[in-house]
Short mmCIF file of C-alpha atoms and ligand atoms in Angstrom, two decimals:
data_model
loop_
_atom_site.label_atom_id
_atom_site.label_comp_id
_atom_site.label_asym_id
_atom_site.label_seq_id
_atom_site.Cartn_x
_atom_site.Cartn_y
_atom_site.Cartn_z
CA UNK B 1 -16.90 -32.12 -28.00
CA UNK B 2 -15.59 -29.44 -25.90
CA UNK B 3 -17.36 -26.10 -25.03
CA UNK B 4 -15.78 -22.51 -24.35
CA UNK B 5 -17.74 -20.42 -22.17
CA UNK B 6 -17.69 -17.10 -23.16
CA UNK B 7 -16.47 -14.52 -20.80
CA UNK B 8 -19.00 -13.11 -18.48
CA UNK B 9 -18.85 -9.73 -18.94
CA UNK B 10 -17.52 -7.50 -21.80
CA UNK B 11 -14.52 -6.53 -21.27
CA UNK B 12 -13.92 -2.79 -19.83
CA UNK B 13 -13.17 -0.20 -22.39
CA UNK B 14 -9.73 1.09 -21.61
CA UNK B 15 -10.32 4.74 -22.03
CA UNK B 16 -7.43 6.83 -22.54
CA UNK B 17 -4.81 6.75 -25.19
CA UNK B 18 -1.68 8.72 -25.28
CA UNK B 19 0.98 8.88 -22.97
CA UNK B 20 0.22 6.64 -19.38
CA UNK B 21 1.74 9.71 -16.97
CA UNK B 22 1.20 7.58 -14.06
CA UNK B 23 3.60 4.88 -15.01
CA UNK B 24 6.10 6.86 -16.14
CA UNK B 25 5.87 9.33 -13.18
CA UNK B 26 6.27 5.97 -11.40
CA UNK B 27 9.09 5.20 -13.63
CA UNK B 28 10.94 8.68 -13.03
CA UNK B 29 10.83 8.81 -9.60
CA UNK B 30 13.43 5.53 -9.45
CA UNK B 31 15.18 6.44 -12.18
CA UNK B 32 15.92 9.98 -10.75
CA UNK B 33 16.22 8.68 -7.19
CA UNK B 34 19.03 6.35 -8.70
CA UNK B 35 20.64 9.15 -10.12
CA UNK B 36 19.90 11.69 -7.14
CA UNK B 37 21.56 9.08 -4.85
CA UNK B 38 24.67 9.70 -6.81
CA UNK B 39 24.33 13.75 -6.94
CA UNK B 40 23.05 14.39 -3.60
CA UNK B 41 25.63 12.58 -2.02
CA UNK B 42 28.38 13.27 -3.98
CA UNK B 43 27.55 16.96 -3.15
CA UNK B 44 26.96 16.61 0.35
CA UNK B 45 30.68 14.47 -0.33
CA UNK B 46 32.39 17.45 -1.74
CA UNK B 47 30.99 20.37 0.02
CA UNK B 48 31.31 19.39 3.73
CA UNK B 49 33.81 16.47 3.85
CA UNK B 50 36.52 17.16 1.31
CA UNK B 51 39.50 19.70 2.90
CA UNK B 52 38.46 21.78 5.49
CA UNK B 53 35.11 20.64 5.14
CA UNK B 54 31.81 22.53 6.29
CA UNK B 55 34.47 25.40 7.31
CA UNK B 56 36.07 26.19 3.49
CA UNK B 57 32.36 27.01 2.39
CA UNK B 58 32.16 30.57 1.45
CA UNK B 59 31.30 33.17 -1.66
CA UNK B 60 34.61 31.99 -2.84
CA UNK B 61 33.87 28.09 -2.77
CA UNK B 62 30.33 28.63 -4.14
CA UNK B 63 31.78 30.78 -7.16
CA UNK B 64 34.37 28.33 -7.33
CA UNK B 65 32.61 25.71 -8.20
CA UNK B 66 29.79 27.45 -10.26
CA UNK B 67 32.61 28.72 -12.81
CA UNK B 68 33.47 25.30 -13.36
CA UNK B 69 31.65 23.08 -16.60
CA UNK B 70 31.74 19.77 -14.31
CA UNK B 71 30.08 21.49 -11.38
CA UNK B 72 27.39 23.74 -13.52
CA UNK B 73 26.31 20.12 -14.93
CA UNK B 74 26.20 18.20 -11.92
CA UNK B 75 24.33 20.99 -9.93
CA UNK B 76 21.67 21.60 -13.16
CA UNK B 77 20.93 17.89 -13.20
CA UNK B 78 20.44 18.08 -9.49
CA UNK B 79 18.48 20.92 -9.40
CA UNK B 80 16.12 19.40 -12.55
CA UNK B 81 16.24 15.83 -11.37
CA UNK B 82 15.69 16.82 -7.91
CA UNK B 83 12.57 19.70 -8.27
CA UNK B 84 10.45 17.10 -10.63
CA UNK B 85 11.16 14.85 -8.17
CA UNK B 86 9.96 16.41 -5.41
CA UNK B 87 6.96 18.02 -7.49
CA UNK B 88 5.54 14.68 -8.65
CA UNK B 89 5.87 13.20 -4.43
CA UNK B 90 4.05 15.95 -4.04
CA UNK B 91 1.18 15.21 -6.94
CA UNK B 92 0.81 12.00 -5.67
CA UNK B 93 0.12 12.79 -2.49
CA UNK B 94 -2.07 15.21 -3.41
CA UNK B 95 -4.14 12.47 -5.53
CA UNK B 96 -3.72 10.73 -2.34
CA UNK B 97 -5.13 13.39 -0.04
CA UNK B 98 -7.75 16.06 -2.37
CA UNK B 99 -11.24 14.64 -2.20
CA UNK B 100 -12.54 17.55 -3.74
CA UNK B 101 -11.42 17.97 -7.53
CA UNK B 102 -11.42 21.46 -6.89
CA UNK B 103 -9.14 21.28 -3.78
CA UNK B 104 -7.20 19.04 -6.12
CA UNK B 105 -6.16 21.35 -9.09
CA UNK B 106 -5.36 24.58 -7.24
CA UNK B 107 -2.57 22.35 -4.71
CA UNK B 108 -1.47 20.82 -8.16
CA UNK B 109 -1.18 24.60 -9.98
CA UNK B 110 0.51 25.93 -7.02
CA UNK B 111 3.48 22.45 -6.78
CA UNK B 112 3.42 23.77 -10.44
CA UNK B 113 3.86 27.11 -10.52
CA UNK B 114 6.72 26.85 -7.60
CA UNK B 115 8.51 23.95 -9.76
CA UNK B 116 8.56 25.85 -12.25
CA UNK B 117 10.02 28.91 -10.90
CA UNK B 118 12.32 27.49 -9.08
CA UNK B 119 13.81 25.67 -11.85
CA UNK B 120 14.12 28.50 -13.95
CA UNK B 121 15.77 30.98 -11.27
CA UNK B 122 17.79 28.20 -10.15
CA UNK B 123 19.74 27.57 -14.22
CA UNK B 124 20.03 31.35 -14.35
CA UNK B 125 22.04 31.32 -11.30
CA UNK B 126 23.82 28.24 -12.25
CA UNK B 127 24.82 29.75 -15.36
CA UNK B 128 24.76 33.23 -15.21
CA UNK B 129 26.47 33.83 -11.45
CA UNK B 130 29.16 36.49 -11.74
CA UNK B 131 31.95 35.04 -9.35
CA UNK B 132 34.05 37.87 -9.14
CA UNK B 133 31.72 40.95 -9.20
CA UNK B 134 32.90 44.51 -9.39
CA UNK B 135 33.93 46.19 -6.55
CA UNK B 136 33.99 43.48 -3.78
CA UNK B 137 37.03 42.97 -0.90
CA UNK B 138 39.47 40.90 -3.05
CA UNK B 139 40.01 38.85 0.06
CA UNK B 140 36.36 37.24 -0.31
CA UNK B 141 36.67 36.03 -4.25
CA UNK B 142 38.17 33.28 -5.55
CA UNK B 143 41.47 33.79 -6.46
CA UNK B 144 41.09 33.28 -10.18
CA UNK B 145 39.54 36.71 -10.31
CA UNK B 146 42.47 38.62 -9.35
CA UNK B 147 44.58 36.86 -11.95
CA UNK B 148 45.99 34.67 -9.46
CA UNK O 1 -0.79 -14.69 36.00
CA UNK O 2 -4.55 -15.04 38.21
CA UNK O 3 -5.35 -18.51 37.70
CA UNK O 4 -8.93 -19.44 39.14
CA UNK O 5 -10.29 -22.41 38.22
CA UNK O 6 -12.97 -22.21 35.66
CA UNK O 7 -16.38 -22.84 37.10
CA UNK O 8 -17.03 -25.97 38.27
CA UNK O 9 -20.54 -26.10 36.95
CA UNK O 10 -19.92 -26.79 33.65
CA UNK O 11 -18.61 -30.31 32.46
CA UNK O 12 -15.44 -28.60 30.40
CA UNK O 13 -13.09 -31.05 28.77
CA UNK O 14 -10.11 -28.44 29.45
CA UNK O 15 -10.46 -27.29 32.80
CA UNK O 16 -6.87 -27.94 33.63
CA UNK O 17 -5.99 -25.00 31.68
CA UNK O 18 -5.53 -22.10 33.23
CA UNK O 19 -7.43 -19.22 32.73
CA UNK O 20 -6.26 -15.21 33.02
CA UNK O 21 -8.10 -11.85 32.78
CA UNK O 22 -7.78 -9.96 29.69
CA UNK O 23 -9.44 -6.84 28.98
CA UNK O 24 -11.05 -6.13 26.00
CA UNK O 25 -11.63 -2.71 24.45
CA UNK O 26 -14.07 -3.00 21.37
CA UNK O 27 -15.08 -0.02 19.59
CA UNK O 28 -19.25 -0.36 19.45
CA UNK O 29 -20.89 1.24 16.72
CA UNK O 30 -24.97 1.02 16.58
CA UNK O 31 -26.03 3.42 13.98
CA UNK O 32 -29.64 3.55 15.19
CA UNK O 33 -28.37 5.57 18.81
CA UNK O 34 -25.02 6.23 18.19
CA UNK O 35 -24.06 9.51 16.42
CA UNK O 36 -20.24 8.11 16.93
CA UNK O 37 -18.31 4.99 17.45
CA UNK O 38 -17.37 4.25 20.94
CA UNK O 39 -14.70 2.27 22.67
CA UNK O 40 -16.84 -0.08 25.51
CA UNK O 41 -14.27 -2.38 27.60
CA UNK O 42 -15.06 -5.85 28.90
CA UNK O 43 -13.01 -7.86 31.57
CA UNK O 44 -12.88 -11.65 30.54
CA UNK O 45 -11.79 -14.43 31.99
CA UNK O 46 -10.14 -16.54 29.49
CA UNK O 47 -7.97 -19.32 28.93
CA UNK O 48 -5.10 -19.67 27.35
CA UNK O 49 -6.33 -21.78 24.09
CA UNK O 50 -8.33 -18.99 23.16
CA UNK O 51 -8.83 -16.63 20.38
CA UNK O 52 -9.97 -13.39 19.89
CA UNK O 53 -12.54 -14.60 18.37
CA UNK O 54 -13.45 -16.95 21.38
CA UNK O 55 -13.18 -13.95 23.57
CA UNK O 56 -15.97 -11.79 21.20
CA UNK O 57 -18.46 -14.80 21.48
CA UNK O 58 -17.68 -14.73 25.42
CA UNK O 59 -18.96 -11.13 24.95
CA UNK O 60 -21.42 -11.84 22.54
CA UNK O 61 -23.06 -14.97 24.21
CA UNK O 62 -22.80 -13.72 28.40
CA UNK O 63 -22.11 -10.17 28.60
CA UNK O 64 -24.13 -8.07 25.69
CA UNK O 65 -26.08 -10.15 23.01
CA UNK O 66 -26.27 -6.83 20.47
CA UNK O 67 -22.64 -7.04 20.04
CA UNK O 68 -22.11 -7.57 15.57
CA UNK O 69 -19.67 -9.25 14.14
CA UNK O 70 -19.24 -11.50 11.16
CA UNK O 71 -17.62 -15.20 11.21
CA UNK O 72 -18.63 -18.34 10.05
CA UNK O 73 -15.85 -20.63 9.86
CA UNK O 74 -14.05 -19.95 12.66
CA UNK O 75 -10.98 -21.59 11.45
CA UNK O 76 -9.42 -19.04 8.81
CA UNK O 77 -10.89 -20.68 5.97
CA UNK O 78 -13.79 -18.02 4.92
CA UNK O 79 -12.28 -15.02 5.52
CA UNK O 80 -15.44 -13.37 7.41
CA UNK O 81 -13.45 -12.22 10.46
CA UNK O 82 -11.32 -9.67 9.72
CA UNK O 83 -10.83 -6.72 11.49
CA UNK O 84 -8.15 -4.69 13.68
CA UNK O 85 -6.63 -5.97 16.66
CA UNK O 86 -3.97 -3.72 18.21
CA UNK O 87 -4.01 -1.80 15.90
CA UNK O 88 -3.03 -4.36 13.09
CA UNK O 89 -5.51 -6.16 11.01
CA UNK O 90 -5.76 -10.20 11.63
CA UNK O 91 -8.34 -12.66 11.62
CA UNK O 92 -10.30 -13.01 14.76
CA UNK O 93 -9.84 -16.14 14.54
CA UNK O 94 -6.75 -16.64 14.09
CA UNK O 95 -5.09 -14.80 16.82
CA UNK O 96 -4.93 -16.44 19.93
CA UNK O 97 -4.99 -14.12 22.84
CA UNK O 98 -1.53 -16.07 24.74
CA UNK O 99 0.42 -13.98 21.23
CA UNK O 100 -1.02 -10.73 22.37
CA UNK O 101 -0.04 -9.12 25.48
CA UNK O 102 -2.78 -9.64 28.15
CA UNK O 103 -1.73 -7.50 30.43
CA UNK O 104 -2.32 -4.59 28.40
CA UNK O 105 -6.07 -3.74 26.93
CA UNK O 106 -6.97 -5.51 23.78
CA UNK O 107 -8.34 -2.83 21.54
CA UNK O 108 -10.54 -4.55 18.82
CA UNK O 109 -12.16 -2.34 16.09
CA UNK O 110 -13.27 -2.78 12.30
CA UNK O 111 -11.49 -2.51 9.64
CA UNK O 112 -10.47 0.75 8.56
CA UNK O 113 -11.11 2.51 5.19
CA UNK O 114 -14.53 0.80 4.67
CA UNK O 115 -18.07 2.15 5.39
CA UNK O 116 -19.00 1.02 8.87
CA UNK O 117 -22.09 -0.66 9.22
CA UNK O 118 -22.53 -1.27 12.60
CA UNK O 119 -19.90 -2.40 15.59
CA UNK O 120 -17.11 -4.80 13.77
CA UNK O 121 -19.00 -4.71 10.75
CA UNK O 122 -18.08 -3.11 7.73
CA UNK O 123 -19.46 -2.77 4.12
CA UNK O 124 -17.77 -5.14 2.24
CA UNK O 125 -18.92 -3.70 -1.31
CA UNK O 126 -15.86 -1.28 -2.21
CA UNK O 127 -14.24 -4.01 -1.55
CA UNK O 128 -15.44 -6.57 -4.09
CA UNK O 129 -16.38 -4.08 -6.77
CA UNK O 130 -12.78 -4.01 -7.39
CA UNK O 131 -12.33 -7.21 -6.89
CA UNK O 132 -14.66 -7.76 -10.18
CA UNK O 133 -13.20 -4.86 -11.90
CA UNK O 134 -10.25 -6.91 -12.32
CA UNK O 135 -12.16 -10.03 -14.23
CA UNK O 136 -11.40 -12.68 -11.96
CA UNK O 137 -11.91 -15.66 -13.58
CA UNK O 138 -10.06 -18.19 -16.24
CA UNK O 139 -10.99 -16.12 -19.65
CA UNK O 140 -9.82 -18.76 -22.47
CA UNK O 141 -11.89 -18.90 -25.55
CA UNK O 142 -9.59 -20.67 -27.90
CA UNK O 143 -10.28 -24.57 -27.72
CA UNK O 144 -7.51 -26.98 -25.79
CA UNK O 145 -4.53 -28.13 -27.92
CA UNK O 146 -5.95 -31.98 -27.82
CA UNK O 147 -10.08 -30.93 -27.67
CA UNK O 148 -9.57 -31.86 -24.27
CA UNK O 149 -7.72 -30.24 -21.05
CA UNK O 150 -5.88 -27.25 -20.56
CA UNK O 151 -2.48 -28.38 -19.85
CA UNK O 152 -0.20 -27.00 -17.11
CA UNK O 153 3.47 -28.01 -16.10
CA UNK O 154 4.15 -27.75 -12.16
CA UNK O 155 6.50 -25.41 -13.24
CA UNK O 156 3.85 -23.28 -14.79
CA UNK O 157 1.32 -24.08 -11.69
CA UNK O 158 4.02 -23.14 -8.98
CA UNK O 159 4.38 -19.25 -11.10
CA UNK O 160 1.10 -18.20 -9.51
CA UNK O 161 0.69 -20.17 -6.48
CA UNK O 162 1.18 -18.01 -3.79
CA UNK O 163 -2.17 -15.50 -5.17
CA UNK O 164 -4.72 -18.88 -5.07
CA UNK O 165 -4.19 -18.68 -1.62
CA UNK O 166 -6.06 -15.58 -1.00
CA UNK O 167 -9.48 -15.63 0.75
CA UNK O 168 -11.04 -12.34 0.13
CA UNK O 169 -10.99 -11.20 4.03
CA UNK O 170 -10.25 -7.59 2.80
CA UNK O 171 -7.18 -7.24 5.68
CA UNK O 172 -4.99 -6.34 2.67
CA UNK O 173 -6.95 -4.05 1.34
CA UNK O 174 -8.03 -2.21 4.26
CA UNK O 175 -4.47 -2.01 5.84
CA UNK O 176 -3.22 0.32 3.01
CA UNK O 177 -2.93 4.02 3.52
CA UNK O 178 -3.24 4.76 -0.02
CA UNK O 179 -6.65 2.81 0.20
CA UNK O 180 -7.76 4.70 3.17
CA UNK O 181 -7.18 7.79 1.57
CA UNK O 182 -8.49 7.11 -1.59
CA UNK O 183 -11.31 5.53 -2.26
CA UNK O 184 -10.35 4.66 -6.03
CA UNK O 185 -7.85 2.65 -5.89
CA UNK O 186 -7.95 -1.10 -6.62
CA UNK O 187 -6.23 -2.00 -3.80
CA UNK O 188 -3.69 -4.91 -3.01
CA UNK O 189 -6.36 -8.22 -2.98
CA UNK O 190 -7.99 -7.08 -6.26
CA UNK O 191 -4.02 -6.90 -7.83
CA UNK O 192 -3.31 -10.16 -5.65
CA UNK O 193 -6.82 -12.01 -7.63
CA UNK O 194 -5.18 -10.14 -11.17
CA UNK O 195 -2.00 -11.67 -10.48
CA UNK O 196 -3.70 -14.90 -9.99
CA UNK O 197 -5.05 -15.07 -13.80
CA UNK O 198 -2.38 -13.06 -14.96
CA UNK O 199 0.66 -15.49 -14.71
CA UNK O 200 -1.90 -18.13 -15.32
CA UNK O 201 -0.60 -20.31 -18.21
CA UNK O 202 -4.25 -21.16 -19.58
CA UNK O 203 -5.59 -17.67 -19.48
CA UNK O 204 -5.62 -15.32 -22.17
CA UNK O 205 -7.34 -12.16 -20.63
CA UNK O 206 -4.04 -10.92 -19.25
CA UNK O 207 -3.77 -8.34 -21.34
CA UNK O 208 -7.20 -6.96 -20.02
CA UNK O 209 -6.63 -7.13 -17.04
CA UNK O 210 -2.78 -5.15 -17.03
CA UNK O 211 -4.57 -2.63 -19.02
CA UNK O 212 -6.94 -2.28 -16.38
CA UNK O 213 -4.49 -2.04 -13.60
CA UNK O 214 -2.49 0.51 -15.66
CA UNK O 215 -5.09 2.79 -14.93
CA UNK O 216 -4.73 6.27 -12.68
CA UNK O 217 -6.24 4.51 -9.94
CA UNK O 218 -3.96 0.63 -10.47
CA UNK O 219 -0.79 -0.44 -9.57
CA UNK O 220 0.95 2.75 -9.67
CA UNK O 221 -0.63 4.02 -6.61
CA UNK O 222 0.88 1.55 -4.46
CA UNK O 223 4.12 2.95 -2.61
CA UNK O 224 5.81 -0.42 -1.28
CA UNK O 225 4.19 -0.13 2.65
CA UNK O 226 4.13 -3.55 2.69
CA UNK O 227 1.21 -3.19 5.39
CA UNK O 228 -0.99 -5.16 3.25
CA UNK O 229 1.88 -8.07 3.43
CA UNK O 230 2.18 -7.26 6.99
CA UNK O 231 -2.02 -7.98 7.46
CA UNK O 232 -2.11 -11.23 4.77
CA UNK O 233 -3.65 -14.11 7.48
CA UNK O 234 -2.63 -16.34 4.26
CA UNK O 235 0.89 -15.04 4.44
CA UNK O 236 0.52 -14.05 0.92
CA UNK O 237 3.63 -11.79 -0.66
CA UNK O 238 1.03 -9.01 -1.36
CA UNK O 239 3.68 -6.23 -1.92
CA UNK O 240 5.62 -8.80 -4.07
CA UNK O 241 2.72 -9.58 -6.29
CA UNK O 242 1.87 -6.10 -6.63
CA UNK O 243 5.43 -5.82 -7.69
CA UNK O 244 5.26 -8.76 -10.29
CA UNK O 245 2.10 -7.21 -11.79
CA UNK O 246 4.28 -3.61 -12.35
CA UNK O 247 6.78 -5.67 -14.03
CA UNK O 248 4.32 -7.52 -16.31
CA UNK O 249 3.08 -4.34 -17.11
CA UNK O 250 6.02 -2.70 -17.99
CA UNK O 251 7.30 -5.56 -19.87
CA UNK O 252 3.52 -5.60 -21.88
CA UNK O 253 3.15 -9.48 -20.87
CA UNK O 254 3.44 -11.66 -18.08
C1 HEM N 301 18.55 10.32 -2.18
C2 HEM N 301 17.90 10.46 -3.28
C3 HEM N 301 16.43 10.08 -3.41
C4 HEM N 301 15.92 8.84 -3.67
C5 HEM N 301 16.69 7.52 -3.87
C6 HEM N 301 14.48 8.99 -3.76
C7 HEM N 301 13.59 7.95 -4.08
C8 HEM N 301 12.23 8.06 -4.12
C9 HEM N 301 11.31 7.07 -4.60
C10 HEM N 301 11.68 5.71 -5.17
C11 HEM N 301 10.05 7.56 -4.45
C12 HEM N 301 8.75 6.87 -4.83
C13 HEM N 301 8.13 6.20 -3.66
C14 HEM N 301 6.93 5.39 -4.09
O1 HEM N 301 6.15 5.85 -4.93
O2 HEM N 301 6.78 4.28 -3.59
C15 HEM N 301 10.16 8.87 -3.86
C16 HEM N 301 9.10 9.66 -3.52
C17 HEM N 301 9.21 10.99 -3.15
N1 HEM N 301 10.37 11.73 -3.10
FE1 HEM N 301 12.24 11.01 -3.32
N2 HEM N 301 14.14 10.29 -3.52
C18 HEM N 301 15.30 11.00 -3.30
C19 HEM N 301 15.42 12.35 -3.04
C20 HEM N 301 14.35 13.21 -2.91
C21 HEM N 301 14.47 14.66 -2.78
C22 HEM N 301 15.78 15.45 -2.81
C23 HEM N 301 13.19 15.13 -2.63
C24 HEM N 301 12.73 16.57 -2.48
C25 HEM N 301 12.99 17.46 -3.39
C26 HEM N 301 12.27 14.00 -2.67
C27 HEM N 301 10.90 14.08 -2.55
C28 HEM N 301 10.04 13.02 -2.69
C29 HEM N 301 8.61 13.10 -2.49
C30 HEM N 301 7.81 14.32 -2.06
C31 HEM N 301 8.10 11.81 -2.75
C32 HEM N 301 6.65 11.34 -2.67
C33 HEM N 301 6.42 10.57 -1.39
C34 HEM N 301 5.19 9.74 -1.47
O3 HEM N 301 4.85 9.23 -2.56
O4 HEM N 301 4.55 9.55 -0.44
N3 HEM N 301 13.01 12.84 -2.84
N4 HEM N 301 11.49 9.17 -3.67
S1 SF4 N 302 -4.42 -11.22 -0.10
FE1 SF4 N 302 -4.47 -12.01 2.03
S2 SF4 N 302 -5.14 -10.20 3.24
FE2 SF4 N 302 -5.65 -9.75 1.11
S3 SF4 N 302 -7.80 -10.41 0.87
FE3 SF4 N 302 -6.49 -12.14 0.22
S4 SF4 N 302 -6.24 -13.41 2.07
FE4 SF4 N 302 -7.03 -11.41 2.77
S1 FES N 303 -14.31 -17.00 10.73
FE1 FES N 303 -13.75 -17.80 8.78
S2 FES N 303 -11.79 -16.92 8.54
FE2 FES N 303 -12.22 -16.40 10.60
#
């Protein structure tokens, strides 16, 4: 005849249902460090070691590239990819470092708030940047403006 | 490098080998006088067969009796002795002084990130509390296949081996910055005891215990320091168990 012994102790209620954020913050941060391996140094790539390199950057390369689909994509999934990124680091290490709960959610608000912002300022300029603004010296805009 | 010959007195069995001077800084903590910790340095004369933890008792037993420490089996077997020499957590008694470099102070202090009680002793409780969150014990309350045994292929043995090995010293635990930090988390020996039951052929409380470990404050919180591998005086893959315990719970089974 064999015997089970019970467990010793109930087991521990798992409180929360819903959506685990800390695995899948866990999750994103590879998955977007994958993919910001490829962006970041593909940029870096094409903006300072292509041509001329660091010395062909000017209004005219910038609104250059941010007229161009391919470029407006990469540098939105950068700047997205990128920000969360950096704004969950951040979280954690404020888990890591606020002993006070208090001390806690203002940090938090504030990675918020500045995530936030940035993000949105940052897609207006990606898609709303006027490359060849009225008025300005010909000589600094790219030359699709002057119908070249 | 000075090699006077150990007293003559004494009838020692290993008196050919030579002896040296090592300097030993231990941080003394006695919370009836002091209001801080304080770093008191003793010169030894020592040989080269000996440990650190030889070189506390020389303190201990000659020099200042109120010195506190905790070992028992002197052999890295109980894992009483932990605590941070040079910086680096090890077993007392498993470091011989000969690996460290004598000619530079030996700074010898308690572990880090737990309560300290008084000089190299530390309140182990935060410590084992997690180590029981996790449930660390065979949970199987279906009966054997046969009415008899609990079967297991090497195979199936070898899949958790390296986490049986693990004697509780805390070194782990108490090397990881996320654990000094904060206080919650589970740290690396309670994941290393989860992993043990986890992969475990014959247990079926897995599932328990990932859920618990999928908490705010479980694996998720480690960031791959690999301090507590660095610290294991079992040589234990801590980070890599850690690791295998994400991946179980990401996968929803072992
Ligand atoms: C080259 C591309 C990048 C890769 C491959 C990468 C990868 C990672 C990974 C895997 C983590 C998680 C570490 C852990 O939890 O163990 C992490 C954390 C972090 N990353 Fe990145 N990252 C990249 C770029 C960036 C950028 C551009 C920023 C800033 C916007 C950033 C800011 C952070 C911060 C603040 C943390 C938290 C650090 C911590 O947990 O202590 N990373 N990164
Ligand atoms: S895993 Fe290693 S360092 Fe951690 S408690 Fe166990 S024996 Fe000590
Ligand atoms: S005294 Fe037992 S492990 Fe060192």
């Amino acid at each position: 005849m064999t015997t089970s012994i019970e467990s010793p102790r109930a087991a521990r209620t798992v409180r929360r249902g819903g959506v685990n954020w800390e695995k899948w913050g866990w999750i994103y941060m590879r998955v977007s460090g994958v993919a910001l391996v490829v962006l970041i140094f593909g940029h870096l790539f094409v903006n300072l070691m292509i041509g001329d390199g660091v010395k062909a950057l000017d209004f005219a390369f910038v609104g250059g590239k941010l007229s161009n689909p391919f470029w407006q994509v990469w540098d939105t999934l950068m700047l997205w990819l990128a920000l969360i990124h950096g704004a969950n680091g951040m979280r954690t290490i404020t888990n890591d470092y606020a002993h006070n709960r208090l001390v806690g959610v203002v940090v938090k608000g504030a990675i918020l708030a500045a995530t936030v912002v940035l993000i949105i300022l940052g897609t207006l300029v990606v898609y709303t940047f006027d490359p060849c603004p009225a008025g300005a010296p010909t000589d600094l805009l790219p030359t699709f403006c002057t119908g070249g | 490098m000075a090699s006077d010959v150990v007293e003559k007195s004494g009838p020692r069995a290993h008196e050919a080998v030579p002896t040296f001077t090592v300097t030993m800084i231990v941080r003394r903590f006695d919370p009836e006088v002091d209001e801080e910790p304080r770093w008191v340095d003793y010169d030894l004369q020592m040989h080269g067969t000996d440990r650190v933890l030889d070189a506390l008792h020389k303190i201990k037993w000659e020099i200042d009796g109120s010195l506190a420490f905790r070992r028992s089996c002197a052999h890295g077997v109980c894992g009483s002795d932990a605590m941070r020499i040079n910086g680096r957590n090890r077993l007392a008694c498993k470091t011989l002084l000969k690996d460290l470099d004598v000619s530079q102070p030996i700074y010898v202090e308690a572990l880090k990130g737990l309560p300290l009680e008084k000089d190299l002793i530390v309140d182990m409780e935060p410590f084992f509390d997690s180590f029981r969150e996790v449930q660390p014990f065979l949970m199987a309350s279906t009966k054997p296949k046969d009415g008899k045994e609990r079967l297991q292929s090497p195979e199936q043995r070898a899949r958790f081996d390296d986490t049986t090995k693990c004697i509780l010293c805390a070194a782990c635990t108490s090397s990881c910055p996320v654990f000094w930090t904060d206080g919650q988390y589970f740290g690396p020996a309670a994941i290393v005891n989860a992993h043990r039951f986890i992969f475990d052929s014959r247990d079926e409380g897995s599932q328990v215990r990932m859920d618990i470990l999928n908490d705010q404050e479980g694996v998720w919180r480690c960031r791959t320091t690999f301090n507590c591998t660095d610290a294991c005086p079992r040589g234990i893959q801590v980070t890599q168990a850690i690791a295998e315990v994400k991946q179980a719970i990401m996968r929803g089974k072992p």
